[in-house]
Tab-separated table of C-alpha atoms in Angstrom:
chain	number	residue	atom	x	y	z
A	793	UNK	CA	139.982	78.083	105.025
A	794	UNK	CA	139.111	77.903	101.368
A	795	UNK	CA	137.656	81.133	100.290
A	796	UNK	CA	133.894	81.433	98.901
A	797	UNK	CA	132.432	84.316	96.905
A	798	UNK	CA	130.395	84.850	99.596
A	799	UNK	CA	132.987	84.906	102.390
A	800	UNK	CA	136.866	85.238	102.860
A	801	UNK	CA	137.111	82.395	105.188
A	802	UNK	CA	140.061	83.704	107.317
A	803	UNK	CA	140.107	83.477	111.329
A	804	UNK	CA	141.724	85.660	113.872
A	805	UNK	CA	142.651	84.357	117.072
A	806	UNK	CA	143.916	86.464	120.003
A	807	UNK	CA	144.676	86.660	123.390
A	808	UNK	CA	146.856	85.160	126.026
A	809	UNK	CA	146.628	81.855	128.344
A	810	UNK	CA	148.266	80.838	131.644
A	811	UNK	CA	148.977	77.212	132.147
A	812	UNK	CA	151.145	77.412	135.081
A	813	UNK	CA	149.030	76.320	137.303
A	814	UNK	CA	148.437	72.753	136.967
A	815	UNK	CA	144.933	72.503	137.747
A	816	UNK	CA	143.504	75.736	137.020
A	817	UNK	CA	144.472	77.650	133.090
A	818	UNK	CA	143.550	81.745	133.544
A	819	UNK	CA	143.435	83.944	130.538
A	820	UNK	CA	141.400	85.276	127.841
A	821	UNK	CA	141.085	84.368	124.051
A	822	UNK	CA	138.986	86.067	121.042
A	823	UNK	CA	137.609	84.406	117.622
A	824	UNK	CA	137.301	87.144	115.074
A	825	UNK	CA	136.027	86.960	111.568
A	826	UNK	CA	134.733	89.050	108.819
A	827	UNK	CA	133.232	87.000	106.989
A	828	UNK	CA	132.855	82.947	107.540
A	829	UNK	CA	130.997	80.382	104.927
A	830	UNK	CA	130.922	76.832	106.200
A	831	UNK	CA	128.783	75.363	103.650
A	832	UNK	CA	130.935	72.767	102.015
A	833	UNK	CA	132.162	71.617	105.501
A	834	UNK	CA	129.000	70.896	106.924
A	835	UNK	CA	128.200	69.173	103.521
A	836	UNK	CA	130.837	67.150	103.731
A	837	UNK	CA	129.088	65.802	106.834
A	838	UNK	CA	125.155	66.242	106.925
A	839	UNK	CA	125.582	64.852	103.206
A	840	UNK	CA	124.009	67.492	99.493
A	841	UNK	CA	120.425	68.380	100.171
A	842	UNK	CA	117.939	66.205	97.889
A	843	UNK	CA	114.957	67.244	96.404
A	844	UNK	CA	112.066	67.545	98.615
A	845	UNK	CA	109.275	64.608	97.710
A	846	UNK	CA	105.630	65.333	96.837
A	847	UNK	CA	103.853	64.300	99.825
A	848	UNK	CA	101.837	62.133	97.787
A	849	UNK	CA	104.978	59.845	95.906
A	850	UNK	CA	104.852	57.222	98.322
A	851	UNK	CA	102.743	55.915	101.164
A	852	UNK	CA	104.218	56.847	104.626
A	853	UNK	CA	105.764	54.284	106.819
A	854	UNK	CA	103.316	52.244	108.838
A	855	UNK	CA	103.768	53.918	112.646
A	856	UNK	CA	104.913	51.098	114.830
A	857	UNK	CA	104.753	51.653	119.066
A	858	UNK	CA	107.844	52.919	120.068
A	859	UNK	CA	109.633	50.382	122.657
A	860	UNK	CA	108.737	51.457	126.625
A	861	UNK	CA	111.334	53.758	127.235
A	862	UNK	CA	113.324	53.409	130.122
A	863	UNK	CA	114.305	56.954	132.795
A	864	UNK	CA	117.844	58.244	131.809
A	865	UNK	CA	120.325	58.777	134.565
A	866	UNK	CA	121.797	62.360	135.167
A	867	UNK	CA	125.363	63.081	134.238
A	868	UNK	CA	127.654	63.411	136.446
A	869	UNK	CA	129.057	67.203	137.777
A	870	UNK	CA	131.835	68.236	135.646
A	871	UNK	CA	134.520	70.806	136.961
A	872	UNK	CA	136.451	72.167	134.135
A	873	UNK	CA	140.192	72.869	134.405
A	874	UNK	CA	139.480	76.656	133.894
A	875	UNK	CA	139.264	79.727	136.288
A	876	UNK	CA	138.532	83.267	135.597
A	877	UNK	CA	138.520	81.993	131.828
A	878	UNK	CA	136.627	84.534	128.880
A	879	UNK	CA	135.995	83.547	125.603
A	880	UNK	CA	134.637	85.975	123.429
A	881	UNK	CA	133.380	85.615	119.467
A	882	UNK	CA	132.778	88.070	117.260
A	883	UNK	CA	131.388	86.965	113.382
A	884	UNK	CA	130.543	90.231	111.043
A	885	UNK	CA	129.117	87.061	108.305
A	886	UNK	CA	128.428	83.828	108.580
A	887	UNK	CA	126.742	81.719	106.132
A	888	UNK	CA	125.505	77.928	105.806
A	889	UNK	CA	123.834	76.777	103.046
A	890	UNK	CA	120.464	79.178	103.008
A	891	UNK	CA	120.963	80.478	106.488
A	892	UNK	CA	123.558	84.210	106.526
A	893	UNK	CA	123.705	85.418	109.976
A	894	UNK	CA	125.556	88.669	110.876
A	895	UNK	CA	126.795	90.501	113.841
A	896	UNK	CA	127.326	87.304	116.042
A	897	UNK	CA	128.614	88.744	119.414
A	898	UNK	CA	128.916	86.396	122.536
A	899	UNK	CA	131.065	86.240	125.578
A	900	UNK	CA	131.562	83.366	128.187
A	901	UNK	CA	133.101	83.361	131.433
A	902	UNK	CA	134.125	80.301	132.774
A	903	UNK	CA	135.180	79.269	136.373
A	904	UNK	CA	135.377	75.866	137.270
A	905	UNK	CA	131.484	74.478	137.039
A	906	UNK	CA	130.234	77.256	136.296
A	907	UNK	CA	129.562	79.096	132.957
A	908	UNK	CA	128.275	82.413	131.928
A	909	UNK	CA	126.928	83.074	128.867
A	910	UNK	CA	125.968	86.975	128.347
A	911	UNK	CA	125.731	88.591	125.880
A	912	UNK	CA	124.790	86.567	123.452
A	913	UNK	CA	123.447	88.125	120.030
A	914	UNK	CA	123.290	87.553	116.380
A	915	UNK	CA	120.787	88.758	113.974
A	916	UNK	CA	119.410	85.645	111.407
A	917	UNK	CA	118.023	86.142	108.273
A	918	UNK	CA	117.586	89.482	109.048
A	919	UNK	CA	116.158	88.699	112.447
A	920	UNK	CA	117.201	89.887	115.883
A	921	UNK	CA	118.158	87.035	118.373
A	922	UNK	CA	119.263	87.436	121.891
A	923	UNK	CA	120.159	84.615	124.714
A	924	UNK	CA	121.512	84.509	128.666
A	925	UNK	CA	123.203	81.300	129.851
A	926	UNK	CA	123.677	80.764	133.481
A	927	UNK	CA	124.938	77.200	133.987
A	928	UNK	CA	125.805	74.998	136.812
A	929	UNK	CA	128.285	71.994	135.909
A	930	UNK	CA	129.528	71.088	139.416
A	931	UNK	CA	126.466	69.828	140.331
A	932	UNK	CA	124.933	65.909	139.158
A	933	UNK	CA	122.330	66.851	136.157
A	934	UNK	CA	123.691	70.788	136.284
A	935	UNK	CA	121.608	73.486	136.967
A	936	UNK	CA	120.577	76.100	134.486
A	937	UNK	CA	118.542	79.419	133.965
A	938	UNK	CA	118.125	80.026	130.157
A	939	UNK	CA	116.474	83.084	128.768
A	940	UNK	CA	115.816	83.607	124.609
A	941	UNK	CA	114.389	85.645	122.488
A	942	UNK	CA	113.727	85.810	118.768
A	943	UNK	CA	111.388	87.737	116.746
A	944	UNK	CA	110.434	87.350	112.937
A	945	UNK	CA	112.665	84.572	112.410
A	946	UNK	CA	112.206	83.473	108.463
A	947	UNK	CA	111.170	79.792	108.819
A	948	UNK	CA	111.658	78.566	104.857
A	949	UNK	CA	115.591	79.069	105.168
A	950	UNK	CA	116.324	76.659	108.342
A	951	UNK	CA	113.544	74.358	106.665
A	952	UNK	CA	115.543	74.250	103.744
A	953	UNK	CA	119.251	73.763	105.168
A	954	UNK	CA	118.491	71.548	108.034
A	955	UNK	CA	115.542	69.640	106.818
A	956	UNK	CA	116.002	69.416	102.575
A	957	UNK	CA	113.108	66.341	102.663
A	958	UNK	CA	110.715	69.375	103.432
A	959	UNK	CA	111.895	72.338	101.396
A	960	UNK	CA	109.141	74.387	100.138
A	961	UNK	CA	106.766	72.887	102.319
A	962	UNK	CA	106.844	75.774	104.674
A	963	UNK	CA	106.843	79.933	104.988
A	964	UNK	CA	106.557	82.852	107.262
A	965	UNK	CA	108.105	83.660	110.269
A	966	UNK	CA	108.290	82.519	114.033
A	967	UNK	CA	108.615	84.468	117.153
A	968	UNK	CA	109.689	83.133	120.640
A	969	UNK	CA	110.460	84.036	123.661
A	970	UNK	CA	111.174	81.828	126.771
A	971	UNK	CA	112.451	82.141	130.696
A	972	UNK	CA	113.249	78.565	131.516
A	973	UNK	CA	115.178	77.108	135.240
A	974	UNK	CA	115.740	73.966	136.793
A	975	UNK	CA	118.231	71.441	137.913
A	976	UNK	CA	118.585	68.075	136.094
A	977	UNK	CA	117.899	66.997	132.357
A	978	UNK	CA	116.089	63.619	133.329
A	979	UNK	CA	111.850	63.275	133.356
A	980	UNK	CA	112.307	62.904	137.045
A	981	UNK	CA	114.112	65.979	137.376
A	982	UNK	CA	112.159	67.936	134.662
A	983	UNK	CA	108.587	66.547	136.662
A	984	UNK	CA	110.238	68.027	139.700
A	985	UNK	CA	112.583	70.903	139.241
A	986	UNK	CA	111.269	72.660	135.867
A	987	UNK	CA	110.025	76.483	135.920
A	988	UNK	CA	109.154	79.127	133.801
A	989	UNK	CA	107.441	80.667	130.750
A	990	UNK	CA	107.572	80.622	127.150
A	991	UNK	CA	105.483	81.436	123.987
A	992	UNK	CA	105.698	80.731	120.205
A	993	UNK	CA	104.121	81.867	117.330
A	994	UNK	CA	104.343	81.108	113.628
A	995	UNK	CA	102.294	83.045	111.423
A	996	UNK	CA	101.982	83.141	107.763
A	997	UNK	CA	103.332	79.479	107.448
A	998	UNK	CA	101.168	78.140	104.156
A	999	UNK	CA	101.387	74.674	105.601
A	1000	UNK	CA	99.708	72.041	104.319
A	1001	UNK	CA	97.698	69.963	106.991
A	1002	UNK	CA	98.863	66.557	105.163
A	1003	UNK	CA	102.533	67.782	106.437
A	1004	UNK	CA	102.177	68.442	109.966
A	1005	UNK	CA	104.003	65.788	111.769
A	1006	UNK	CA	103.001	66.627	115.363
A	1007	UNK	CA	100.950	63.672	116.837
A	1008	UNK	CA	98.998	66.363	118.695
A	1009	UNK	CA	98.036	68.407	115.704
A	1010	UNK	CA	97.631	65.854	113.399
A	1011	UNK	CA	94.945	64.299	115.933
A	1012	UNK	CA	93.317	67.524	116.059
A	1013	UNK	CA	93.363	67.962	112.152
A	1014	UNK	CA	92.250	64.319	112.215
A	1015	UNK	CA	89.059	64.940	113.848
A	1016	UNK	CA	88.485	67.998	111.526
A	1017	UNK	CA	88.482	66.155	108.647
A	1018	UNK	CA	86.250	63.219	110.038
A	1019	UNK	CA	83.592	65.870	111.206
A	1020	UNK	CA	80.605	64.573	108.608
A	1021	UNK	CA	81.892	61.201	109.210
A	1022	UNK	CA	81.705	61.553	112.821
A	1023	UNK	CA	77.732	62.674	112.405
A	1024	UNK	CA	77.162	60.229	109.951
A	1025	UNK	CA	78.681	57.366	111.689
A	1026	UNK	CA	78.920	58.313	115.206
A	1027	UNK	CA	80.766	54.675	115.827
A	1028	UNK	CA	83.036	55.725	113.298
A	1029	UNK	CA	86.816	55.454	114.140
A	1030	UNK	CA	89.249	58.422	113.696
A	1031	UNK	CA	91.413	55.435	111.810
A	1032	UNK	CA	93.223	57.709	109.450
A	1033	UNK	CA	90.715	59.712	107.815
A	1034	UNK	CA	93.596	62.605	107.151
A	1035	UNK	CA	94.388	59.611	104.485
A	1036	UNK	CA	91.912	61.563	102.582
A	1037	UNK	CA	93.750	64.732	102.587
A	1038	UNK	CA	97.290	62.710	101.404
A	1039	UNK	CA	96.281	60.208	98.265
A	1040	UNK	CA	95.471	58.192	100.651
A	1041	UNK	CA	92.563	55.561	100.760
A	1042	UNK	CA	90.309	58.162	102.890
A	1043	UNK	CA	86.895	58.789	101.713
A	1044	UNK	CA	87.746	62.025	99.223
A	1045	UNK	CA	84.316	64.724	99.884
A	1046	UNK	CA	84.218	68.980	99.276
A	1047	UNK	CA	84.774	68.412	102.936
A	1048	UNK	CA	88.221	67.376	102.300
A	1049	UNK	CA	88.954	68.948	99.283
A	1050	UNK	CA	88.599	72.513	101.238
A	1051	UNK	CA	90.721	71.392	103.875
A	1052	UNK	CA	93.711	70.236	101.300
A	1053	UNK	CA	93.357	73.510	99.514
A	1054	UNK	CA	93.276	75.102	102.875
A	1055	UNK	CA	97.137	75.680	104.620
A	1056	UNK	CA	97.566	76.375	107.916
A	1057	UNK	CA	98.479	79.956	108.596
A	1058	UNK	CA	98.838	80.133	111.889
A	1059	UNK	CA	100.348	77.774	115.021
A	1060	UNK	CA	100.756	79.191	118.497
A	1061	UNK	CA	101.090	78.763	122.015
A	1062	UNK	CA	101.819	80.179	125.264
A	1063	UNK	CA	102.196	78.164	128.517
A	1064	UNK	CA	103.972	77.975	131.952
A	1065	UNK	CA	105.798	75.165	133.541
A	1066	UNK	CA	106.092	74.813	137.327
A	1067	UNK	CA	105.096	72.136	139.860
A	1068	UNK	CA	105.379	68.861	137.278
A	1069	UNK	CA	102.934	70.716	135.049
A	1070	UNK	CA	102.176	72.528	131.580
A	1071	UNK	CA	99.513	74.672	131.785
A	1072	UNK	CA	98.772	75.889	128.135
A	1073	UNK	CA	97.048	79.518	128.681
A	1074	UNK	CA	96.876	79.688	124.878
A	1075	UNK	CA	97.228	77.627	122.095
A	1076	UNK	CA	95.548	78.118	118.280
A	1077	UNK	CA	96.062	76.367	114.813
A	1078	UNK	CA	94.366	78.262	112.266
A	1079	UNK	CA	93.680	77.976	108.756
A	1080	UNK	CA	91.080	79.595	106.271
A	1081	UNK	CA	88.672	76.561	106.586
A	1082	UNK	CA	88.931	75.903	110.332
A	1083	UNK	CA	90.547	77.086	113.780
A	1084	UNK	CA	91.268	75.130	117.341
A	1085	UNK	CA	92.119	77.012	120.045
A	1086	UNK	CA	92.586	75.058	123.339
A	1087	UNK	CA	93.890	75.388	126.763
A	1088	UNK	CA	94.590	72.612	129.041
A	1089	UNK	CA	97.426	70.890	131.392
A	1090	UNK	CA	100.296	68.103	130.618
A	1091	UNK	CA	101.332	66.433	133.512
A	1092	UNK	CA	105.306	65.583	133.418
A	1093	UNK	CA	106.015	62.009	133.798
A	1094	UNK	CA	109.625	60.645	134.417
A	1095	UNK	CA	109.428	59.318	130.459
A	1096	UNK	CA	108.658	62.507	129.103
A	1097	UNK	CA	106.458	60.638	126.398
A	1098	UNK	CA	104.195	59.134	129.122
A	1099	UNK	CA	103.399	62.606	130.196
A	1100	UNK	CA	99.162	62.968	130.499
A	1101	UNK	CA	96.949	65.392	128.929
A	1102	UNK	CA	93.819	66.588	128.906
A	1103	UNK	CA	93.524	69.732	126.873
A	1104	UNK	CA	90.065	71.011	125.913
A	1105	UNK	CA	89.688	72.129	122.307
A	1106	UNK	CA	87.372	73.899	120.836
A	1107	UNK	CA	86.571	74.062	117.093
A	1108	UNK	CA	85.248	76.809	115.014
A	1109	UNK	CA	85.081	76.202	110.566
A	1110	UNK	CA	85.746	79.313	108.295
A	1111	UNK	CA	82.570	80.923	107.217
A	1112	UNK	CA	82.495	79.213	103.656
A	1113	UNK	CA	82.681	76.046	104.884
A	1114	UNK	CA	80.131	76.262	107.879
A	1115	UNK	CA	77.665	77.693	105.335
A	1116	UNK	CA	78.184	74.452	103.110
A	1117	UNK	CA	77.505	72.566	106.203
A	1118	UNK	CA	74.040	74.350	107.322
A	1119	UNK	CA	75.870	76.110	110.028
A	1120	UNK	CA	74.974	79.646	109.066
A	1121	UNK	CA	71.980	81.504	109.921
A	1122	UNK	CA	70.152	84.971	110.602
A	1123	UNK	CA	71.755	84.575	113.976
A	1124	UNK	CA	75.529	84.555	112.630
A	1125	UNK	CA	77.123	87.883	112.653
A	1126	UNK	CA	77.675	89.224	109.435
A	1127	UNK	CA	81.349	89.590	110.023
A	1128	UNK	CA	82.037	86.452	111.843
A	1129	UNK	CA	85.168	84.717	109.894
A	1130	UNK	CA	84.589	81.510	112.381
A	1131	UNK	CA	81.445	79.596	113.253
A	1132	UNK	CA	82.065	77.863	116.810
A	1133	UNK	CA	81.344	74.262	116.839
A	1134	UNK	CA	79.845	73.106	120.122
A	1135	UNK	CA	81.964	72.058	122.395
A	1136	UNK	CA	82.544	68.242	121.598
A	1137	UNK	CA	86.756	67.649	121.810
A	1138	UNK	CA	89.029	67.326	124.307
A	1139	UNK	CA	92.738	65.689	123.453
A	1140	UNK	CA	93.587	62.756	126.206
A	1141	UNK	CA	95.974	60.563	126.379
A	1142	UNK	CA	100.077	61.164	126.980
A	1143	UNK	CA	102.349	63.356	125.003
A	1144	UNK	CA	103.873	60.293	122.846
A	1145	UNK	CA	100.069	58.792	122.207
A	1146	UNK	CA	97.416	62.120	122.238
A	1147	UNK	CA	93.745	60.551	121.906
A	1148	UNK	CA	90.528	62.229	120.754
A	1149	UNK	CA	87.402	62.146	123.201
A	1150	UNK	CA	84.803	62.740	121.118
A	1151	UNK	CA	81.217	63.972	122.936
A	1152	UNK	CA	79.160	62.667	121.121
A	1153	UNK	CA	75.876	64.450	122.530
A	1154	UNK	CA	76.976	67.408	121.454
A	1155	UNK	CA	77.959	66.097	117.971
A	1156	UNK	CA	74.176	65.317	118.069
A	1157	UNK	CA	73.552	68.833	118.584
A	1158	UNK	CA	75.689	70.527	115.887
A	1159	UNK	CA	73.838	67.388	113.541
A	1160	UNK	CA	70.495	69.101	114.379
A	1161	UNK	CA	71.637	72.804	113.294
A	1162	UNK	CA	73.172	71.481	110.569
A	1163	UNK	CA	70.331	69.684	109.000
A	1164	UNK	CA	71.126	68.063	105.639
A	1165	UNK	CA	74.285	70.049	105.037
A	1166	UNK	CA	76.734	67.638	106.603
A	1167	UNK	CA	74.787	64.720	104.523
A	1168	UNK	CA	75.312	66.519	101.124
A	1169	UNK	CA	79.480	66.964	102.234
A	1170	UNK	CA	80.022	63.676	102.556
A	1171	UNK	CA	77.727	61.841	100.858
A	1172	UNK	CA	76.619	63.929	98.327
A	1173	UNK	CA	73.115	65.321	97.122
A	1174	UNK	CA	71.259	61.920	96.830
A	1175	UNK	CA	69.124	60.012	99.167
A	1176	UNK	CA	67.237	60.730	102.380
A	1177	UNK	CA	68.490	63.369	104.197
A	1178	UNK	CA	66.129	63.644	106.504
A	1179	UNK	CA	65.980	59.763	107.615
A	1180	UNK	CA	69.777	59.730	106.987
A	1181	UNK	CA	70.155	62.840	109.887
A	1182	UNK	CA	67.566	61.471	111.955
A	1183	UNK	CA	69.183	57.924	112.325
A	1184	UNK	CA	72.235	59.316	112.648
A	1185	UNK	CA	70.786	61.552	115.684
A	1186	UNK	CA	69.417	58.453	117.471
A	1187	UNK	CA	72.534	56.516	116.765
A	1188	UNK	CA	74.682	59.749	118.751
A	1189	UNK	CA	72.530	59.218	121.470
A	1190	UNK	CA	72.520	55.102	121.823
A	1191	UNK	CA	69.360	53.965	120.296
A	1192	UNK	CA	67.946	54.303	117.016
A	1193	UNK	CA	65.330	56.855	115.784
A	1194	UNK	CA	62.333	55.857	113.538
A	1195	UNK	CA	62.754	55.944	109.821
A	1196	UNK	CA	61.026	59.027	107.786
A	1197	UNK	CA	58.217	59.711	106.313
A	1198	UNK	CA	58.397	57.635	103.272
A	1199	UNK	CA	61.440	55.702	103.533
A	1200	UNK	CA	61.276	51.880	103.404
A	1201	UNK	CA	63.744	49.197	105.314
A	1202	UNK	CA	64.034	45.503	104.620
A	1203	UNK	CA	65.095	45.003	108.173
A	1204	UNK	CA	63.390	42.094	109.981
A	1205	UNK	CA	61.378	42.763	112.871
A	1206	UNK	CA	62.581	42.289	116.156
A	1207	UNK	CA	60.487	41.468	119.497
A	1208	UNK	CA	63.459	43.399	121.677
A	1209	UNK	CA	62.380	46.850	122.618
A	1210	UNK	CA	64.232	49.702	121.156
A	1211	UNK	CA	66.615	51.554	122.696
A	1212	UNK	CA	65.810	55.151	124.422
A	1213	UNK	CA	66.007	57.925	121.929
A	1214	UNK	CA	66.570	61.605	122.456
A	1215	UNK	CA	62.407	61.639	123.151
A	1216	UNK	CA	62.232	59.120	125.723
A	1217	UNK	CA	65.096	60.655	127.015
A	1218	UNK	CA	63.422	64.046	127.455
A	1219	UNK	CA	60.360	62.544	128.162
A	1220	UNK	CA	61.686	61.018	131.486
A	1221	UNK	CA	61.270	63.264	134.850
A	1222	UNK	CA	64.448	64.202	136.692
A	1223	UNK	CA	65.607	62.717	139.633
């Protein structure tokens, strides 16, 4: 191929193959390069890189519901015309576009169905990678058992190759590990045959909450954001209050101006799979000016997007900004970089549509410690705090609290009788 002045281009190709048999070709064959740059190849397909766009040049896309998806059917078992067949590979350089990977060594044995892939290791960007293959063609759906491993993978050159519409909009590193099994590729198969283990973490990633596209996260970052709003207003809608965070038409507040200014740093999660569930043993997304850690369980479904969950989360804010909101005391520890929320989230919902269940009880509670802190965040310094946290109290808890000391209404009176506040609540004996 042409030459680069990064690589030589040229391909070796050895080995011997025997045909004779009509229905089953033996031999062995090896790929050998020194060095290998298939940039202007895979431009010629995937199309230049463009600039990345400022997150705030145009208004996104309105999300529409996706169509009901429909189960896939399992493809069919293949038996390939090969027996006691070895392929090996063996790249000192290889480069595309920001990505240079070097000492790519693989084998794979192939006899009829089945396939063998061991070793297989490269190091990318400087970071080790290592992979097993056992696969199962001759069956319908194939059967597999997969195990991977990376560690300190450099995120900002696959961002930038592979996804140019969001170059420079993330950094640091990634490490994974997984031990994945089953038979079949469809939901059904996945809900019934799927086993294993994996974890993930990316740390030092200086993401931006206004571009993470996970539904999941972005619900979660939603409801951080809408905190004060949430107190304020407990009938308050989620809506799109990260609009706020974007140029969008959300209500701008310090509140929000500390989360913009305030990357995520840190995404990971550890799980198992087994029995048509997820259970998440760990998961965190953390950030200066907040952190959610939750564990939980998704539920496979044969449309992997209809898939339930119900994953607790709980919330903690970074130091500054839980002072700004009243949430520090004498009884904070000195060296605490989190202030725990109560307990007041959990995520619902399916995979392809997460929902926020807000408790709003124990919003009432963390609107009681806070005292006029959350008030002044979103609605700045003026008015009646007191009233303003009182009523919003009463309205948490489904009836409405009596105004303070010194305010004034022009509401007409009413002869209906008020709903229970938290008083009458408290007041009533247990059953």
């Amino acid at each position: 191929l042409t030459s680069t002045d990064r690589a030589k281009n040229e391909l070796n190709l050895t080995g011997n193959v025997d045909a004779s048999k009509s229905n089953a070709i033996t031999g062995s064959l090896k790929l050998a390069a020194e060095s290998l740059d298939v940039t202007r190849y895979y431009d010629l397909f995937a199309g230049k890189p463009k600039p990345a766009t400022s997150p705030t040049a145009k208004k996104p896309a309105p999300e529409t519901a996706p169509a009901p998806a429909k189960p896939d059917q399992e493809p069919p078992a293949i038996t390939l015309p090969f027996q006691n067949f070895t392929f090996d590979l063996n790249i000192e350089r290889f480069y595309l576009r920001e990505v240079a990977i070097t000492n790519f060594l693989t084998t794979a044995k192939i006899d009829g169905g089945h396939v063998m892939i061991k070793p297989f290791s490269l190091t990318l960007n400087g970071a080790p990678i290592s992979a097993t293959v056992d696969l199962d063609l001759g069956v319908t759906g194939y059967k597999y058992d997969v195990g991977f491993g990376a560690t300190a993978i450099p995120l900002a050159p696959l961002v930038n190759s592979f996804m140019p519409d969001r170059q420079g909009q993330m950094a640091g590193t990634t490490t994974a590990n997984a031990q994945i099994k089953g038979a079949g590729i469809t939901g059904v198969s996945l809900q019934k045959n799927l086993a294993g283990q994996f974890d993930f973490a990316a740390t030092n990633l200086n993401l931006a909450v206004a571009n993470v596209r996970s539904p999941l996260l972005k619900t979660v970052i939603d409801v951080v954001v809408s905190i004060p709003e949430l107190i304020k207003n407990p009938t308050a809608t989620l809506g799109n209050l990260l609009g706020g965070l974007t140029g969008g038409s959300g209500a701008k507040s310090s509140w929000t101006d500390a989360l913009a200014a305030s990357p995520i740093d840190l995404i990971q999660a550890r799980a198992t799979v087994g029995s048509g569930r997820v259970q998440l043993q760990q998961t965190e997304l953390r950030g200066t000016a907040f952190q959610a850690k939750a564990t939980g369980e998704l539920n496979l479904a044969p449309v992997l997007t209809n898939s339930t969950i119900l994953i607790p989360v709980q919330v903690a804010l970074g130091r500054a900004q839980a002072a700004k909101a009243g949430l520090v005391d004498a009884s904070t520890p000195t060296n605490a970089v989190y202030v725990s929320l109560p307990d007041f989230l959990k995520m619902k919902g399916t995979l392809g549509s997460p929902k926020a269940d807000i408790d709003k009880l124990a919003l009432a509670t963390l609107a009681l410690k806070a005292g006029g802190g959350i008030s002044t965040l979103i609605g700045g310094a003026s008015g009646n705090k007191t009233g303003n946290l009182l009523n919003a109290v009463g309205d948490l808890l489904g009836g409405k609290t009596a105004p303070a000391a010194g305010s004034q209404t022009n509401a007409p009176a009413t002869n209906a009788a008020p709903k229970p506040n938290l008083l009458d609540l408290l007041k009533k004996p247990k059953k």
